[in-house]
Amino acid sequence: QVRLQESGPGLVKPSETLSLTCSVSGGSVHSRNYYWSWIRQPPGKGLEWIGDINSSGSTNYNPSLGSRVAISVDTSKNQFSLELNSVTAADTAVYFCAGTLYYTLGTYIHLYVFDYWGQGTLVAVS
Amino acid sequence: ETVLTQSPATLSLSPGERATLSCRASQSVSTKVAWYQHRPGQAPRLLIYDTSDRAADIPPRFSGSGGGTDFSLTIHSLEPDDFAVYFCQQRNDWPPTFGPGTRVEVK
């Protein structure tokens, strides 16, 4: 069973960079079987997908965040990370890491289904 | 991007009752809708993907239906652990987007 755990500062100053790490157990970040995502939920609002990374290091980011976001993988620690720069109060949210068990079956593609989640970590920008 | 709306915002029911939650998409998302359960302080849990496929270890009292723009999650007989927030998500259109959630609370 894949388990995810977010870690990082709970408070970030405006204009600085938010950095979070997700530790993975029960699965390997460099396995071709998984995609790893970051998702956030501002207070009182819905969830927003931030972006993802796969085992080859290819990333996809939500256009809503422009060029402020970067996701990377550390295979030696079995972790993946999020960096969001130039933060404002609007970036205050609970940040979740999530994993997708990627597979194809004929024309079927199992992607962007979030099979595994961390508990989330609240990051306040103030 | 595709906007998802969920109704009702809050559903007040008693254990043993049936819960029916709705999710509507701003455009057709085919059958590419998933449902998640989120209890406070816990990791969200995938319940249903692709409208009606139950994820591993999800009991059969959870079922999903729909297609196009209208989708439903039914919990056939509420158990104490089922009182939580449920949100839908679409993956037909990129980027994937989520609904705002429905809270199922004890009446």
Coordinates of N, CA and C in Angstrom, one line a residue:
Chain A
Q1 N 0.9 -1.2 0.0 CA 0.0 0.0 0.0 C 0.9 1.2 0.0
V2 N 0.7 2.1 -1.0 CA 1.5 3.4 -1.1 C 1.0 4.3 0.0
R3 N 1.9 4.9 0.7 CA 1.6 5.9 1.7 C 2.4 7.2 1.4
L4 N 1.8 8.3 1.6 CA 2.4 9.6 1.3 C 2.3 10.5 2.5
Q5 N 3.4 11.3 2.7 CA 3.4 12.2 3.9 C 4.1 13.5 3.5
E6 N 3.3 14.6 3.6 CA 3.9 15.9 3.3 C 4.7 16.5 4.4
S7 N 5.7 17.3 4.1 CA 6.4 18.0 5.2 C 6.9 19.3 4.6
G8 N 7.1 20.2 5.5 CA 7.6 21.5 5.1 C 7.1 22.6 6.1
P9 N 7.6 23.9 5.9 CA 7.2 25.0 6.7 C 5.7 25.3 6.6
G10 N 5.2 25.6 7.8 CA 3.8 26.0 7.8 C 3.5 27.4 7.6
L11 N 4.6 28.2 7.5 CA 4.4 29.7 7.4 C 5.5 30.2 6.4
V12 N 5.1 30.9 5.4 CA 6.0 31.5 4.4 C 5.7 33.0 4.2
K13 N 6.7 33.8 4.1 CA 6.5 35.2 3.9 C 6.1 35.5 2.5
P14 N 5.3 36.6 2.3 CA 4.9 37.0 0.9 C 6.2 37.3 0.1
S15 N 6.1 36.9 -1.2 CA 7.2 37.1 -2.2 C 8.3 36.0 -2.1
E16 N 8.2 35.2 -1.0 CA 9.2 34.1 -0.9 C 8.8 32.8 -1.6
T17 N 9.6 31.8 -1.4 CA 9.3 30.5 -2.1 C 8.8 29.5 -1.1
L18 N 7.6 28.9 -1.4 CA 7.0 27.8 -0.7 C 7.7 26.5 -1.1
S19 N 8.2 25.7 -0.2 CA 8.9 24.4 -0.5 C 8.3 23.3 0.3
L20 N 7.8 22.3 -0.3 CA 7.2 21.1 0.4 C 7.8 19.9 -0.2
T21 N 7.9 18.8 0.7 CA 8.4 17.5 0.3 C 7.3 16.5 0.6
C22 N 7.2 15.5 -0.3 CA 6.3 14.4 0.0 C 7.2 13.1 0.0
S23 N 7.1 12.4 1.2 CA 7.8 11.2 1.3 C 6.9 10.0 1.0
V24 N 7.5 9.1 0.2 CA 6.7 8.0 -0.4 C 7.1 6.7 0.3
S25 N 6.2 5.9 0.7 CA 6.5 4.5 1.2 C 5.6 3.6 0.5
G26 N 6.1 2.3 0.3 CA 5.2 1.3 -0.3 C 5.2 1.4 -1.9
G27 N 6.0 2.4 -2.4 CA 6.1 2.5 -3.8 C 7.4 3.3 -4.1
S28 N 7.8 3.3 -5.4 CA 9.0 3.9 -5.7 C 8.8 5.1 -6.6
V29 N 9.4 6.3 -6.3 CA 9.2 7.5 -7.1 C 9.8 7.3 -8.5
H30 N 10.7 6.4 -8.7 CA 11.3 6.2 -10.0 C 10.7 5.0 -10.8
S31 N 9.6 4.5 -10.3 CA 8.9 3.5 -11.0 C 8.1 4.1 -12.1
R32 N 8.1 3.4 -13.3 CA 7.2 3.9 -14.4 C 5.8 3.7 -14.1
N33 N 5.4 3.0 -13.0 CA 4.0 2.8 -12.7 C 3.3 3.9 -12.0
Y34 N 4.0 5.0 -11.7 CA 3.4 6.1 -10.9 C 3.6 7.5 -11.5
Y35 N 2.6 8.3 -11.4 CA 2.7 9.7 -11.5 C 2.5 10.4 -10.2
W36 N 3.2 11.4 -9.9 CA 3.1 12.1 -8.6 C 2.7 13.5 -8.7
S37 N 1.6 13.9 -8.0 CA 1.0 15.2 -8.1 C 1.0 16.0 -6.8
W38 N 0.8 17.3 -7.0 CA 0.5 18.2 -5.9 C -0.8 18.8 -6.1
I39 N -1.6 18.9 -5.1 CA -3.0 19.4 -5.2 C -3.2 20.3 -3.9
R40 N -3.9 21.4 -4.1 CA -4.1 22.3 -2.9 C -5.5 22.7 -2.7
Q41 N -5.8 23.1 -1.5 CA -7.2 23.5 -1.2 C -7.1 24.8 -0.3
P42 N -7.4 26.0 -0.9 CA -7.4 27.2 -0.1 C -8.6 27.1 0.9
P43 N -8.5 27.8 2.0 CA -9.6 27.8 3.0 C -10.9 28.1 2.4
G44 N -11.9 27.3 2.6 CA -13.3 27.5 2.1 C -13.5 27.3 0.6
K45 N -12.4 26.8 -0.1 CA -12.6 26.7 -1.5 C -12.3 25.2 -1.9
G46 N -12.5 25.0 -3.2 CA -12.3 23.6 -3.7 C -10.9 23.3 -4.0
L47 N -10.6 22.1 -4.4 CA -9.3 21.6 -4.7 C -8.8 22.1 -6.0
E48 N -7.5 22.3 -6.1 CA -6.9 22.7 -7.4 C -5.6 21.8 -7.6
W49 N -5.6 21.2 -8.8 CA -4.5 20.4 -9.2 C -3.3 21.4 -9.6
I50 N -2.2 21.2 -9.0 CA -1.0 22.1 -9.2 C -0.2 21.6 -10.4
G51 N 0.1 20.3 -10.3 CA 1.0 19.7 -11.4 C 1.4 18.3 -11.0
D52 N 2.2 17.7 -11.9 CA 2.7 16.3 -11.6 C 4.0 16.1 -12.3
I53 N 4.6 14.9 -11.9 CA 5.9 14.5 -12.4 C 5.8 13.0 -12.6
N54 N 6.5 12.5 -13.6 CA 6.6 11.0 -13.7 C 8.0 10.5 -13.5
S55 N 8.3 9.3 -13.7 CA 9.5 8.7 -13.3 C 10.7 9.2 -14.2
S56 N 10.4 9.6 -15.4 CA 11.4 10.2 -16.2 C 11.7 11.6 -16.0
G57 N 11.0 12.2 -15.0 CA 11.2 13.6 -14.7 C 10.4 14.6 -15.5
S58 N 9.5 14.1 -16.4 CA 8.6 14.9 -17.1 C 7.5 15.5 -16.2
T59 N 7.3 16.8 -16.4 CA 6.4 17.5 -15.5 C 5.3 18.2 -16.4
N60 N 4.1 18.3 -15.7 CA 3.0 19.1 -16.3 C 2.5 20.0 -15.2
Y61 N 2.2 21.2 -15.5 CA 1.8 22.2 -14.5 C 0.5 22.9 -14.9
N62 N -0.3 23.2 -13.9 CA -1.6 23.9 -14.2 C -1.3 25.3 -14.7
P63 N -1.8 25.6 -15.8 CA -1.5 27.0 -16.4 C -1.9 28.1 -15.5
S64 N -2.8 27.9 -14.5 CA -3.2 28.9 -13.6 C -2.1 29.4 -12.7
L65 N -1.1 28.6 -12.6 CA 0.1 29.0 -11.7 C 1.2 29.5 -12.5
G66 N 1.1 29.6 -13.8 CA 2.1 30.1 -14.7 C 3.4 29.4 -14.5
S67 N 4.5 30.2 -14.4 CA 5.8 29.7 -14.3 C 6.3 29.7 -12.9
R68 N 5.4 29.9 -11.9 CA 5.8 30.0 -10.5 C 6.1 28.6 -9.9
V69 N 5.7 27.5 -10.5 CA 5.8 26.2 -9.9 C 6.8 25.3 -10.5
A70 N 7.4 24.5 -9.6 CA 8.4 23.5 -10.1 C 8.2 22.3 -9.2
I71 N 8.1 21.1 -9.8 CA 8.0 19.8 -9.1 C 9.3 19.0 -9.5
S72 N 9.9 18.4 -8.5 CA 11.1 17.6 -8.8 C 11.0 16.3 -8.0
V73 N 11.9 15.3 -8.3 CA 11.9 14.0 -7.7 C 13.3 13.8 -7.1
D74 N 13.4 13.2 -5.9 CA 14.7 12.8 -5.4 C 14.6 11.3 -5.2
T75 N 15.2 10.6 -6.1 CA 15.1 9.1 -6.1 C 15.8 8.5 -4.9
S76 N 16.9 9.2 -4.5 CA 17.7 8.6 -3.4 C 17.0 8.6 -2.1
K77 N 16.0 9.6 -1.9 CA 15.2 9.7 -0.7 C 13.8 9.2 -0.9
N78 N 13.5 8.8 -2.1 CA 12.1 8.3 -2.4 C 11.1 9.4 -2.1
Q79 N 11.4 10.6 -2.5 CA 10.6 11.8 -2.3 C 10.3 12.6 -3.5
F80 N 9.3 13.4 -3.6 CA 9.1 14.4 -4.6 C 8.8 15.7 -3.9
S81 N 9.0 16.8 -4.6 CA 9.0 18.1 -4.0 C 8.2 19.1 -4.8
L82 N 7.7 20.1 -4.1 CA 7.1 21.2 -4.8 C 7.8 22.5 -4.4
E83 N 8.0 23.4 -5.4 CA 8.4 24.7 -5.1 C 7.5 25.7 -5.8
L84 N 7.0 26.7 -5.0 CA 6.1 27.7 -5.6 C 6.7 29.0 -5.2
N85 N 7.1 29.8 -6.2 CA 7.8 31.1 -5.8 C 6.8 32.3 -5.9
S86 N 7.4 33.4 -5.4 CA 6.6 34.6 -5.4 C 5.2 34.5 -4.8
V87 N 5.2 33.9 -3.6 CA 3.8 33.5 -3.0 C 3.2 34.8 -2.5
T88 N 1.8 34.8 -2.5 CA 1.0 35.8 -1.9 C 0.0 35.1 -1.0
A89 N -0.8 35.9 -0.3 CA -1.8 35.4 0.6 C -2.7 34.4 -0.2
A90 N -2.9 34.6 -1.5 CA -3.8 33.7 -2.2 C -3.3 32.2 -2.3
D91 N -2.0 32.1 -2.0 CA -1.4 30.7 -2.0 C -1.6 30.0 -0.7
T92 N -2.2 30.7 0.3 CA -2.5 30.0 1.6 C -3.4 28.9 1.3
A93 N -3.1 27.7 1.7 CA -3.9 26.5 1.4 C -3.4 25.3 2.2
V94 N -4.2 24.2 2.2 CA -3.7 22.9 2.5 C -3.2 22.3 1.3
Y95 N -2.0 21.8 1.4 CA -1.3 21.2 0.2 C -1.2 19.7 0.4
F96 N -1.7 19.0 -0.6 CA -1.7 17.5 -0.6 C -0.8 17.0 -1.7
C97 N -0.1 16.0 -1.3 CA 0.6 15.2 -2.4 C -0.2 14.0 -2.7
A98 N -0.2 13.5 -3.9 CA -1.0 12.4 -4.4 C -0.3 11.6 -5.4
G99 N -0.7 10.4 -5.5 CA -0.1 9.5 -6.5 C -1.1 8.8 -7.4
T100 N -0.7 8.6 -8.6 CA -1.6 7.9 -9.6 C -0.9 6.6 -10.0
L101 N -1.6 5.5 -9.9 CA -1.1 4.2 -10.4 C -1.3 4.2 -11.9
Y102 N -0.3 4.5 -12.7 CA -0.4 4.7 -14.1 C -0.4 3.4 -14.8
Y103 N -1.4 3.2 -15.7 CA -1.3 2.0 -16.6 C -2.2 2.2 -17.8
T104 N -1.9 1.4 -18.8 CA -2.7 1.5 -20.0 C -3.2 0.1 -20.3
L105 N -4.4 0.0 -20.9 CA -5.0 -1.3 -21.2 C -5.7 -1.1 -22.5
G106 N -5.1 -1.5 -23.6 CA -5.7 -1.2 -24.9 C -5.7 0.3 -25.1
T107 N -6.8 0.9 -25.4 CA -7.0 2.3 -25.5 C -7.2 3.0 -24.2
Y108 N -7.4 2.3 -23.2 CA -7.6 2.9 -21.8 C -6.4 3.4 -21.2
I109 N -6.4 4.6 -20.6 CA -5.3 5.2 -19.9 C -5.7 5.6 -18.5
H110 N -5.1 5.0 -17.5 CA -5.4 5.3 -16.1 C -4.4 6.4 -15.7
L111 N -4.9 7.6 -15.8 CA -4.0 8.8 -15.5 C -4.9 9.8 -15.0
Y112 N -4.4 10.7 -14.1 CA -5.2 11.7 -13.5 C -6.4 11.2 -12.7
V113 N -6.2 10.0 -12.2 CA -7.0 9.4 -11.1 C -6.1 9.3 -9.9
F114 N -6.5 10.0 -8.8 CA -5.6 10.1 -7.7 C -5.8 9.0 -6.7
D115 N -5.1 7.9 -6.9 CA -5.3 6.7 -6.1 C -4.8 6.8 -4.7
Y116 N -3.8 7.6 -4.4 CA -3.2 7.7 -3.1 C -3.0 9.2 -2.8
W117 N -3.2 9.5 -1.5 CA -3.1 10.9 -1.0 C -2.4 10.9 0.3
G118 N -1.7 12.1 0.5 CA -1.2 12.4 1.9 C -2.3 13.0 2.7
Q119 N -2.1 13.3 3.9 CA -3.1 13.9 4.8 C -3.2 15.4 4.5
G120 N -2.2 16.0 3.9 CA -2.2 17.4 3.6 C -1.5 18.2 4.7
T121 N -0.9 19.3 4.3 CA -0.2 20.2 5.3 C -0.7 21.6 5.0
L122 N -1.0 22.4 6.0 CA -1.4 23.7 5.9 C -0.2 24.7 5.8
V123 N -0.2 25.5 4.7 CA 0.8 26.5 4.5 C 0.1 27.8 4.5
A124 N 0.5 28.7 5.4 CA 0.0 30.1 5.4 C 1.0 31.0 4.9
V125 N 0.6 32.0 4.1 CA 1.5 33.0 3.6 C 1.2 34.3 4.3
S126 N 2.1 34.7 5.1 CA 1.9 35.9 6.0 C 3.2 36.5 6.4
Chain B
E1 N -11.2 25.7 -18.8 CA -11.2 24.4 -18.1 C -12.6 24.1 -17.6
T2 N -12.8 22.8 -17.3 CA -14.2 22.4 -17.0 C -14.5 22.6 -15.5
V3 N -15.6 23.3 -15.3 CA -16.0 23.6 -13.9 C -17.0 22.6 -13.4
L4 N -16.8 22.1 -12.2 CA -17.7 21.1 -11.6 C -18.4 21.8 -10.5
T5 N -19.7 21.5 -10.4 CA -20.5 22.0 -9.3 C -21.1 20.8 -8.6
Q6 N -21.3 20.8 -7.3 CA -21.9 19.7 -6.6 C -23.1 20.2 -5.8
S7 N -24.0 19.3 -5.7 CA -25.2 19.6 -4.9 C -25.7 18.4 -4.1
P8 N -26.3 18.6 -3.0 CA -26.3 19.8 -2.2 C -25.0 20.1 -1.6
A9 N -24.8 21.3 -1.0 CA -23.6 21.6 -0.3 C -23.4 20.8 0.9
T10 N -24.6 20.6 1.6 CA -24.6 19.8 2.8 C -25.8 18.8 2.8
L11 N -25.6 17.6 3.2 CA -26.7 16.6 3.2 C -26.8 16.1 4.7
S12 N -27.9 16.3 5.3 CA -28.1 15.8 6.7 C -29.0 14.6 6.7
L13 N -28.3 13.5 7.1 CA -29.0 12.2 7.1 C -28.7 11.4 8.3
S14 N -29.4 10.3 8.5 CA -29.2 9.4 9.7 C -28.5 8.2 9.2
P15 N -27.7 7.5 10.1 CA -27.1 6.2 9.7 C -28.2 5.3 9.2
G16 N -27.9 4.5 8.2 CA -28.8 3.6 7.6 C -29.6 4.2 6.4
E17 N -29.6 5.5 6.3 CA -30.3 6.1 5.1 C -29.4 6.1 3.9
R18 N -30.1 6.4 2.8 CA -29.4 6.5 1.5 C -29.0 7.9 1.2
A19 N -27.8 8.1 0.7 CA -27.3 9.4 0.3 C -27.1 9.5 -1.2
T20 N -27.6 10.5 -1.8 CA -27.4 10.7 -3.2 C -26.8 12.0 -3.4
L21 N -25.6 12.1 -4.0 CA -24.8 13.3 -4.2 C -24.7 13.5 -5.7
S22 N -24.8 14.8 -6.1 CA -24.7 15.1 -7.5 C -23.5 15.9 -7.8
C23 N -23.1 15.8 -9.1 CA -21.9 16.5 -9.6 C -22.3 16.8 -11.1
R24 N -22.2 18.1 -11.4 CA -22.5 18.6 -12.7 C -21.3 19.3 -13.3
A25 N -21.0 18.9 -14.6 CA -19.9 19.5 -15.3 C -20.3 20.6 -16.3
S26 N -19.5 21.6 -16.5 CA -19.8 22.7 -17.3 C -19.8 22.3 -18.8
Q27 N -19.2 21.2 -19.1 CA -19.2 20.6 -20.5 C -19.1 19.1 -20.3
S28 N -19.3 18.4 -21.4 CA -19.3 17.0 -21.3 C -17.9 16.5 -20.9
V29 N -17.8 15.6 -20.0 CA -16.6 15.0 -19.5 C -16.6 13.5 -19.8
S30 N -17.5 13.1 -20.7 CA -17.6 11.6 -21.0 C -18.0 10.9 -19.8
T31 N -17.2 9.9 -19.4 CA -17.4 9.1 -18.2 C -16.2 9.3 -17.2
K32 N -15.4 10.3 -17.5 CA -14.2 10.4 -16.8 C -14.3 11.2 -15.5
V33 N -15.1 10.7 -14.6 CA -15.4 11.3 -13.3 C -15.0 10.4 -12.2
A34 N -14.3 10.9 -11.2 CA -14.0 10.2 -10.0 C -14.6 10.8 -8.8
W35 N -14.8 10.0 -7.7 CA -15.3 10.5 -6.4 C -14.3 10.2 -5.3
Y36 N -14.2 11.1 -4.4 CA -13.3 10.9 -3.3 C -14.0 11.2 -2.0
Q37 N -13.6 10.5 -0.9 CA -14.1 10.8 0.4 C -13.0 11.5 1.2
H38 N -13.4 12.5 2.0 CA -12.4 13.2 2.8 C -12.9 13.4 4.2
R39 N -12.3 12.6 5.1 CA -12.6 12.8 6.6 C -11.7 13.8 7.1
P40 N -12.1 14.7 8.1 CA -11.2 15.7 8.7 C -9.9 15.1 9.2
G41 N -8.8 15.7 8.8 CA -7.5 15.2 9.4 C -7.0 14.0 8.8
Q42 N -7.7 13.4 7.8 CA -7.2 12.2 7.1 C -6.9 12.5 5.7
A43 N -6.2 11.5 5.0 CA -6.0 11.6 3.6 C -7.3 11.4 2.8
P44 N -7.5 12.1 1.8 CA -8.7 11.8 0.9 C -8.5 10.4 0.4
R45 N -9.6 9.8 0.1 CA -9.6 8.4 -0.3 C -10.4 8.3 -1.6
L46 N -9.8 7.6 -2.6 CA -10.5 7.4 -3.9 C -11.6 6.3 -3.7
L47 N -12.8 6.7 -4.1 CA -13.9 5.7 -4.0 C -14.3 5.1 -5.3
I48 N -14.5 6.0 -6.3 CA -15.0 5.6 -7.6 C -14.2 6.3 -8.7
Y49 N -13.9 5.6 -9.8 CA -13.3 6.3 -10.9 C -14.0 5.9 -12.2
D50 N -13.9 6.7 -13.2 CA -14.6 6.5 -14.4 C -16.1 6.2 -14.2
T51 N -16.7 7.1 -13.5 CA -18.1 7.1 -13.2 C -18.6 6.0 -12.2
S52 N -18.2 4.8 -12.5 CA -18.8 3.7 -11.7 C -17.9 2.6 -11.3
D53 N -16.6 2.7 -11.6 CA -15.7 1.7 -11.1 C -15.2 1.9 -9.7
R54 N -15.5 1.0 -8.8 CA -15.1 1.1 -7.4 C -13.6 0.9 -7.3
A55 N -12.9 1.7 -6.5 CA -11.5 1.5 -6.3 C -11.3 0.3 -5.4
A56 N -10.1 -0.1 -5.2 CA -9.8 -1.3 -4.4 C -10.2 -1.1 -3.0
D57 N -10.9 -2.1 -2.5 CA -11.3 -2.2 -1.1 C -12.5 -1.3 -0.7
I58 N -13.1 -0.7 -1.7 CA -14.3 0.1 -1.5 C -15.5 -0.7 -1.4
P59 N -16.3 -0.6 -0.3 CA -17.5 -1.5 -0.2 C -18.5 -1.2 -1.2
P60 N -19.3 -2.2 -1.6 CA -20.4 -2.1 -2.6 C -21.5 -1.1 -2.3
R61 N -21.6 -0.6 -1.0 CA -22.6 0.3 -0.7 C -22.3 1.7 -1.4
F62 N -21.1 1.9 -1.9 CA -20.8 3.1 -2.7 C -21.0 2.7 -4.2
S63 N -21.8 3.5 -4.9 CA -21.9 3.3 -6.3 C -22.0 4.6 -7.0
G64 N -21.5 4.6 -8.3 CA -21.6 5.9 -9.1 C -22.3 5.6 -10.4
S65 N -22.9 6.7 -10.9 CA -23.6 6.6 -12.2 C -23.5 7.9 -12.9
G66 N -23.9 7.9 -14.1 CA -24.0 9.2 -14.9 C -23.2 9.1 -16.2
G67 N -23.0 10.3 -16.8 CA -22.3 10.4 -18.0 C -22.5 11.8 -18.6
G68 N -21.6 12.2 -19.5 CA -21.8 13.5 -20.1 C -21.5 14.7 -19.1
T69 N -22.6 15.3 -18.6 CA -22.4 16.4 -17.7 C -23.0 16.1 -16.3
D70 N -23.7 15.0 -16.1 CA -24.4 14.8 -14.8 C -24.0 13.4 -14.2
F71 N -23.6 13.5 -13.0 CA -23.1 12.3 -12.3 C -23.6 12.2 -10.9
S72 N -23.7 11.0 -10.4 CA -24.2 10.8 -9.0 C -23.3 9.8 -8.3
L73 N -23.2 10.1 -7.0 CA -22.6 9.1 -6.1 C -23.7 8.7 -5.1
T74 N -23.9 7.4 -5.0 CA -24.9 6.9 -4.0 C -24.3 6.1 -2.9
I75 N -24.6 6.4 -1.7 CA -24.2 5.6 -0.6 C -25.5 4.9 -0.1
H76 N -25.6 3.6 -0.3 CA -26.9 2.9 -0.2 C -27.4 2.8 1.3
S77 N -26.5 2.8 2.2 CA -26.9 2.7 3.6 C -25.8 3.3 4.4
L78 N -26.0 4.5 4.9 CA -24.9 5.2 5.6 C -24.4 4.5 6.9
E79 N -23.1 4.4 7.0 CA -22.5 3.9 8.2 C -21.8 5.0 8.9
P80 N -21.5 4.9 10.2 CA -20.9 6.0 10.9 C -19.7 6.6 10.3
D81 N -18.8 5.8 9.7 CA -17.6 6.3 9.0 C -17.9 7.1 7.7
D82 N -19.1 7.0 7.2 CA -19.4 7.6 5.9 C -19.7 9.1 6.0
F83 N -19.8 9.6 7.3 CA -20.1 11.1 7.4 C -18.8 11.8 7.2
A84 N -18.7 12.5 6.1 CA -17.5 13.1 5.6 C -17.8 14.1 4.5
V85 N -16.8 14.6 3.9 CA -16.9 15.4 2.7 C -16.6 14.6 1.4
Y86 N -17.4 14.7 0.4 CA -17.2 14.0 -0.8 C -17.0 15.0 -2.0
F87 N -16.0 14.8 -2.8 CA -15.8 15.6 -3.9 C -15.6 14.8 -5.2
C88 N -16.1 15.4 -6.3 CA -15.9 14.8 -7.6 C -14.8 15.4 -8.3
Q89 N -14.3 14.8 -9.3 CA -13.2 15.2 -10.1 C -13.3 14.7 -11.5
Q90 N -12.9 15.6 -12.5 CA -13.0 15.1 -13.9 C -11.6 15.1 -14.5
R91 N -11.4 14.1 -15.4 CA -10.1 14.0 -16.0 C -10.2 14.0 -17.5
N92 N -11.4 14.3 -18.0 CA -11.6 14.2 -19.5 C -10.9 15.4 -20.2
D93 N -11.0 16.6 -19.5 CA -10.4 17.8 -20.0 C -9.2 18.2 -19.1
W94 N -8.1 18.7 -19.8 CA -6.9 19.1 -19.0 C -7.0 20.6 -18.8
P95 N -6.6 21.0 -17.5 CA -6.2 20.2 -16.4 C -7.3 19.6 -15.7
P96 N -7.0 18.5 -14.9 CA -8.1 17.9 -14.1 C -8.6 18.9 -13.1
T97 N -9.9 18.9 -12.9 CA -10.5 19.8 -11.9 C -11.4 19.1 -11.0
F98 N -11.7 19.7 -9.9 CA -12.5 19.2 -8.8 C -13.7 20.0 -8.5
G99 N -14.7 19.3 -8.0 CA -15.9 20.0 -7.5 C -15.6 20.5 -6.1
P100 N -16.5 21.4 -5.6 CA -16.3 22.0 -4.3 C -16.6 21.1 -3.1
G101 N -17.3 20.0 -3.3 CA -17.6 19.1 -2.3 C -19.0 19.1 -1.7
T102 N -19.4 18.0 -1.2 CA -20.7 17.9 -0.5 C -20.4 17.3 0.9
R103 N -20.8 18.0 1.9 CA -20.6 17.5 3.3 C -21.8 16.6 3.7
V104 N -21.6 15.4 4.0 CA -22.6 14.5 4.6 C -22.5 14.5 6.1
E105 N -23.5 15.0 6.7 CA -23.5 15.2 8.2 C -24.6 14.4 8.8
V106 N -24.4 14.1 10.1 CA -25.4 13.4 10.9 C -26.6 14.3 11.2
K107 N -27.8 13.8 10.9 CA -29.0 14.5 11.2 C -29.3 14.5 12.6

